[in-house]
Short mmCIF file of C-alpha atoms in Angstrom, two decimals:
data_model
loop_
_atom_site.label_atom_id
_atom_site.label_comp_id
_atom_site.label_asym_id
_atom_site.label_seq_id
_atom_site.Cartn_x
_atom_site.Cartn_y
_atom_site.Cartn_z
CA GLY A 1 -129.91 103.56 12.67
CA MET A 2 -127.63 102.60 9.77
CA LYS A 3 -129.19 101.25 6.62
CA SER A 4 -128.65 97.67 5.64
CA LYS A 5 -127.74 96.72 2.06
CA GLU A 6 -131.28 95.50 1.38
CA GLU A 7 -132.96 98.77 2.35
CA PRO A 8 -133.92 101.32 -0.32
CA ASP A 9 -131.64 104.25 -0.91
CA GLY A 10 -133.76 106.06 -3.51
CA SER A 11 -137.39 107.00 -4.00
CA PHE A 12 -139.97 104.99 -2.10
CA CYS A 13 -142.71 103.83 -4.49
CA TRP A 14 -145.39 101.23 -5.22
CA ASN A 15 -144.56 97.98 -6.98
CA PRO A 16 -146.12 98.02 -10.48
CA GLU A 17 -145.91 94.23 -10.76
CA PHE A 18 -147.79 93.46 -7.55
CA ARG A 19 -151.09 95.35 -7.51
CA ALA A 20 -154.71 94.52 -8.07
CA ARG A 21 -156.17 94.73 -11.57
CA HIS A 22 -158.24 97.85 -10.86
CA VAL A 23 -155.47 99.84 -9.18
CA GLN A 24 -153.66 102.34 -11.41
CA LEU A 25 -150.26 103.89 -10.68
CA SER A 26 -148.90 107.30 -11.64
CA PRO A 27 -145.80 107.46 -13.90
CA ASP A 28 -143.53 107.85 -10.86
CA HIS A 29 -145.30 104.91 -9.13
CA CYS A 30 -145.94 107.04 -6.03
CA SER A 31 -149.68 107.63 -6.51
CA ALA A 32 -152.24 104.81 -6.62
CA SER A 33 -155.91 105.08 -7.50
CA TRP A 34 -158.98 103.07 -8.42
CA ARG A 35 -161.96 104.45 -10.33
CA GLY A 36 -164.71 103.17 -12.57
CA ALA A 37 -164.83 99.67 -11.10
CA GLY A 38 -167.07 97.85 -8.66
CA PHE A 39 -164.24 97.32 -6.16
CA GLY A 40 -160.63 98.34 -5.64
CA GLY A 41 -157.67 96.26 -4.54
CA PHE A 42 -154.25 96.12 -2.98
CA VAL A 43 -150.98 97.87 -3.74
CA VAL A 44 -147.63 97.01 -2.11
CA SER A 45 -144.36 98.96 -1.91
CA GLN A 46 -141.45 98.20 -4.20
CA GLN A 47 -138.92 98.51 -1.37
CA PRO A 48 -139.00 97.04 2.15
CA LEU A 49 -139.58 99.43 5.00
CA GLN A 50 -136.52 100.70 6.79
CA LYS A 51 -135.93 99.76 10.41
CA LYS A 52 -135.43 102.67 12.78
CA ASP A 53 -135.08 102.88 16.55
CA PHE A 54 -138.80 103.56 16.93
CA GLY A 55 -139.93 101.00 14.32
CA ARG A 56 -140.94 100.95 10.65
CA TRP A 57 -142.79 104.02 9.34
CA PHE A 58 -144.46 105.06 6.12
CA GLU A 59 -146.94 107.77 5.25
CA VAL A 60 -149.58 108.36 2.58
CA VAL A 61 -151.67 111.39 1.66
CA ILE A 62 -155.33 111.08 0.68
CA GLU A 63 -155.76 112.56 -2.81
CA ASP A 64 -159.37 111.70 -3.67
CA VAL A 65 -162.45 110.32 -1.90
CA ASP A 66 -166.00 109.31 -2.77
CA VAL A 67 -168.36 110.13 0.09
CA GLY A 68 -170.94 107.64 -1.14
CA TRP A 69 -169.20 104.78 0.64
CA LEU A 70 -169.35 103.77 4.32
CA ASP A 71 -165.92 102.10 4.44
CA GLY A 72 -162.49 103.00 3.16
CA LEU A 73 -158.89 101.94 2.83
CA GLY A 74 -156.96 99.39 4.83
CA ILE A 75 -153.34 100.21 5.63
CA GLY A 76 -150.52 98.21 7.18
CA VAL A 77 -147.44 96.09 6.60
CA ALA A 78 -146.94 92.72 4.95
CA ILE A 79 -144.39 90.18 3.89
CA HIS A 80 -144.04 90.71 0.15
CA PRO A 81 -146.41 88.43 -1.82
CA SER A 82 -143.52 87.24 -3.98
CA GLU A 83 -141.91 85.67 -0.89
CA THR A 84 -145.00 83.94 0.47
CA GLY A 85 -146.51 82.62 -2.77
CA SER A 86 -149.95 83.48 -1.41
CA LEU A 87 -150.99 85.49 -4.49
CA LYS A 88 -151.63 83.81 -7.81
CA PRO A 89 -152.25 85.88 -10.97
CA ASP A 90 -155.02 85.05 -13.40
CA VAL A 91 -154.38 83.88 -16.99
CA LEU A 92 -153.68 87.46 -18.06
CA GLY A 93 -151.19 88.05 -15.25
CA PHE A 94 -153.48 90.24 -13.13
CA TYR A 95 -154.22 90.01 -9.43
CA GLU A 96 -157.67 90.39 -7.98
CA GLY A 97 -159.10 91.59 -4.69
CA LEU A 98 -157.86 92.94 -1.39
CA ALA A 99 -154.89 91.99 0.77
CA LEU A 100 -157.45 91.56 3.57
CA GLU A 101 -158.73 88.50 1.70
CA SER A 102 -155.64 87.33 -0.19
CA LEU A 103 -152.71 87.69 2.25
CA THR A 104 -154.33 85.65 4.98
CA HIS A 105 -151.28 84.98 7.20
CA SER A 106 -148.69 87.53 6.08
CA ALA A 107 -150.30 90.97 6.55
CA TRP A 108 -151.04 93.21 9.55
CA MET A 109 -153.53 95.93 8.59
CA LEU A 110 -156.23 98.22 9.95
CA GLY A 111 -158.98 100.49 8.68
CA TYR A 112 -161.79 99.35 6.35
CA ASP A 113 -165.08 99.75 8.27
CA GLY A 114 -163.35 99.75 11.67
CA ARG A 115 -161.45 96.49 11.64
CA VAL A 116 -157.94 95.24 12.26
CA LYS A 117 -156.38 92.28 10.44
CA LEU A 118 -153.69 90.53 12.46
CA SER A 119 -152.12 87.85 10.31
CA GLY A 120 -154.63 85.01 10.45
CA PHE A 121 -157.70 86.70 11.93
CA THR A 122 -159.79 89.87 11.68
CA ARG A 123 -161.72 91.70 14.40
CA ASP A 124 -163.36 95.05 15.12
CA PHE A 125 -161.56 97.95 16.78
CA GLN A 126 -161.85 98.05 20.57
CA SER A 127 -162.65 101.35 22.29
CA LYS A 128 -159.36 101.28 24.22
CA GLU A 129 -157.51 101.19 20.86
CA LEU A 130 -158.99 104.53 19.75
CA PRO A 131 -157.30 107.31 21.79
CA LEU A 132 -159.35 110.05 20.09
CA GLY A 133 -162.61 108.14 20.13
CA PHE A 134 -164.62 106.67 17.28
CA TRP A 135 -162.79 106.71 13.95
CA ARG A 136 -163.27 105.12 10.52
CA PRO A 137 -161.46 105.63 7.18
CA ALA A 138 -164.74 107.02 5.83
CA ASN A 139 -163.92 110.16 7.89
CA LEU A 140 -160.85 110.91 5.75
CA GLN A 141 -160.73 113.93 3.46
CA PRO A 142 -158.37 114.91 0.60
CA GLY A 143 -155.14 116.23 2.08
CA ASP A 144 -155.30 114.09 5.22
CA ARG A 145 -152.02 112.32 6.04
CA LEU A 146 -151.93 108.77 7.38
CA GLY A 147 -148.76 107.53 9.04
CA LEU A 148 -148.43 103.84 9.85
CA LEU A 149 -145.89 102.67 12.42
CA ALA A 150 -145.00 99.05 13.17
CA THR A 151 -142.85 99.08 16.31
CA PHE A 152 -140.06 96.74 17.35
CA ASP A 153 -142.26 95.33 20.13
CA GLY A 154 -145.08 94.32 17.78
CA ARG A 155 -147.47 97.29 17.96
CA LEU A 156 -149.42 98.72 15.05
CA MET A 157 -150.04 102.48 15.32
CA LEU A 158 -151.91 104.80 12.97
CA PHE A 159 -151.40 108.56 13.02
CA VAL A 160 -153.87 110.79 11.18
CA ASN A 161 -152.40 114.25 10.59
CA ASP A 162 -149.72 113.46 13.21
CA GLU A 163 -152.31 112.52 15.88
CA LEU A 164 -152.35 108.98 17.28
CA THR A 165 -155.74 107.67 16.17
CA VAL A 166 -155.47 103.87 16.42
CA MET A 167 -153.04 101.80 18.49
CA ILE A 168 -153.12 98.00 18.45
CA ALA A 169 -150.88 97.14 21.39
CA PHE A 170 -150.57 93.39 20.82
CA ALA A 171 -150.57 93.09 17.03
CA ASN A 172 -147.54 90.75 17.10
CA VAL A 173 -146.05 92.34 13.99
CA PRO A 174 -142.77 90.49 13.36
CA TRP A 175 -139.56 92.49 13.66
CA MET A 176 -137.05 90.14 12.06
CA GLU A 177 -139.05 89.64 8.85
CA LYS A 178 -138.59 91.97 5.89
CA LEU A 179 -141.84 93.95 5.68
CA HIS A 180 -143.37 96.17 2.98
CA ALA A 181 -145.97 98.91 3.06
CA ILE A 182 -149.35 97.73 1.85
CA VAL A 183 -152.68 99.47 1.23
CA ASP A 184 -156.09 98.15 0.25
CA LEU A 185 -157.71 100.86 -1.87
CA ASP A 186 -161.46 100.45 -1.56
CA GLY A 187 -164.68 102.16 -0.55
CA CYS A 188 -164.50 105.93 -0.23
CA THR A 189 -160.70 106.07 -0.67
CA LYS A 190 -160.11 106.60 -4.39
CA ALA A 191 -156.51 107.81 -4.57
CA ILE A 192 -153.46 108.07 -2.31
CA ARG A 193 -149.85 109.18 -2.65
CA LEU A 194 -146.77 107.85 -0.85
CA VAL A 195 -144.72 110.38 1.09
CA ASN A 196 -141.03 109.81 0.44
CA ASN A 197 -139.62 110.62 3.90
CA GLN A 198 -137.02 107.80 4.08
CA GLY A 199 -138.86 106.20 6.97
CA HIS A 200 -138.65 109.24 9.28
CA PRO A 201 -141.89 110.33 11.03
CA PRO A 202 -142.73 114.02 11.45
CA LEU A 203 -141.24 115.72 14.50
CA LYS A 204 -144.61 115.83 16.28
CA VAL A 205 -144.95 112.06 15.96
CA VAL A 206 -141.39 111.54 17.22
CA HIS A 207 -142.14 113.69 20.28
CA HIS A 208 -145.31 111.72 20.93
CA LEU A 209 -143.42 108.41 20.71
CA ARG A 210 -140.74 109.72 23.06
CA ARG A 211 -143.31 110.81 25.64
CA MET A 212 -145.10 107.48 25.32
CA ARG A 213 -141.91 105.50 25.92
CA GLU A 214 -140.97 107.72 28.86
CA GLU A 215 -144.38 107.12 30.44
CA GLU A 216 -144.04 103.40 29.84
CA PHE A 217 -140.59 103.45 31.47
CA LYS A 218 -141.98 105.28 34.52
CA THR A 219 -144.88 102.84 34.71
CA ALA A 220 -142.47 99.90 34.48
CA GLU A 221 -140.39 101.39 37.30
CA ARG A 222 -143.51 101.79 39.47
CA ILE A 223 -144.53 98.22 38.71
CA ASP A 224 -141.04 96.97 39.65
CA LEU A 225 -141.20 98.89 42.94
CA LEU A 226 -144.63 97.44 43.66
CA ARG A 227 -143.33 93.96 42.91
CA VAL A 228 -140.37 94.45 45.24
CA ARG A 229 -142.68 95.78 47.97
CA GLN A 230 -145.10 92.92 47.44
CA ALA A 231 -142.26 90.41 47.69
CA GLU A 232 -141.12 92.06 50.93
CA ILE A 233 -144.66 91.92 52.35
CA VAL A 234 -145.01 88.25 51.39
CA SER A 235 -141.63 87.46 52.94
CA GLN A 236 -142.56 89.35 56.10
CA GLU A 237 -145.92 87.60 56.29
CA LYS A 238 -144.21 84.23 55.89
CA ALA A 239 -141.74 85.09 58.66
CA GLU A 240 -144.58 86.28 60.91
CA SER A 241 -146.56 83.17 60.12
CA LYS A 242 -143.61 80.96 61.03
CA GLU A 243 -143.12 82.90 64.27
CA LYS A 244 -146.83 82.54 65.14
CA LEU A 245 -146.66 78.81 64.51
CA ALA A 246 -143.55 78.52 66.64
CA ALA A 247 -145.20 80.56 69.41
CA LYS A 248 -148.31 78.36 69.32
CA HIS A 249 -146.09 75.28 69.44
CA ARG A 250 -144.21 76.66 72.46
CA GLU A 251 -147.52 77.54 74.17
CA ARG A 252 -148.89 74.06 73.55
CA GLU A 253 -145.72 72.45 74.89
CA ALA A 254 -145.89 74.67 77.99
CA LEU A 255 -149.53 73.69 78.60
CA LEU A 256 -148.69 70.02 78.21
CA ALA A 257 -145.78 70.41 80.63
CA GLN A 258 -148.07 72.12 83.17
CA GLN A 259 -150.64 69.34 82.77
CA ARG A 260 -148.03 66.66 83.33
CA GLU A 261 -146.73 68.51 86.41
CA ARG A 262 -150.27 68.72 87.90
CA GLU A 263 -150.80 65.03 87.32
CA ARG A 264 -147.53 64.22 89.08
CA ARG A 265 -148.50 66.35 92.10
CA ILE A 266 -151.92 64.75 92.35
CA TYR A 267 -150.31 61.32 92.19
CA ARG A 268 -147.85 62.19 94.97
CA GLN A 269 -150.58 63.50 97.28
CA GLN A 270 -152.68 60.31 97.16
CA PRO A 271 -152.25 58.05 100.34
CA VAL A 272 -150.57 54.79 99.79
CA ARG A 273 -152.75 51.89 101.04
CA LYS A 274 -150.89 48.94 102.55
CA PRO A 275 -152.04 45.57 101.31
CA SER A 276 -153.97 43.53 104.03
CA SER A 277 -152.45 40.27 105.44
CA PRO A 278 -153.82 36.92 104.30
CA LYS A 279 -155.02 36.15 107.84
CA GLU A 280 -157.10 39.26 108.09
CA SER A 281 -158.60 38.64 104.75
CA ARG A 282 -159.81 35.12 105.87
CA GLN A 283 -161.64 36.34 109.00
CA PRO A 284 -165.26 37.19 108.33
CA ARG A 285 -166.44 40.63 109.28
CA ARG A 286 -168.73 40.88 112.26
CA HIS A 287 -171.85 42.86 111.94
CA ALA A 288 -172.95 45.11 114.73
CA SER A 289 -175.91 43.68 116.63
#
């Protein structure tokens, strides 16, 4: 798609003004790291993510890890903290903590120890959301590439080395809002680097997305056909039901007509007794001796 005026035209980098105290940036602002502290923190992109036909994409490369931790980074998209006012610096102008804790209603992220943060709430991964099986950021090694895709229909998808690893189907990521890349550096993930690919996924990812959409289209077609067939069956059943009711009504009317006809015949066959004269009725009956 064509770029809008607000989308970046140069190098994609981290914002040096909006990052946690313990996160350090390289001179080109593309690498971010945290070392020598008890905890890490967030880093957010300088530029908003570009909208493409398939969604918003960005990619990072793992540069350094510490295997002594059981959890790792969180990665996702967020409305820039400067627009929400949700982050407040301390007296020295520094920010503390993770986006997971600070951006409570304006970030959509996944990772950590196997969790997903969807705006206002956090939950564990579900097995159906892990196409390759169990996965945690603690599994990452230096050189691994993580691609995050936020689709136009609200999904959040994570590709590790071009393989779909996590897919949150109903993440409700907004499409009309201006969103930025955001990463919580923590746990075993010590350093990452942004890949400046202008929002274009690798070809393998594009092929995967195309196949996925084609399968969804075929599934939607099958569902539509089933719905049409179901509607036809329901309509046929209603018509048959009406016909059965009408047939029962006709049968009942026929039985009633036959009953009335029998009653009329019986009535006609009964002898008609003539009423006795008053004189006969006054004479007493004689008994046989």
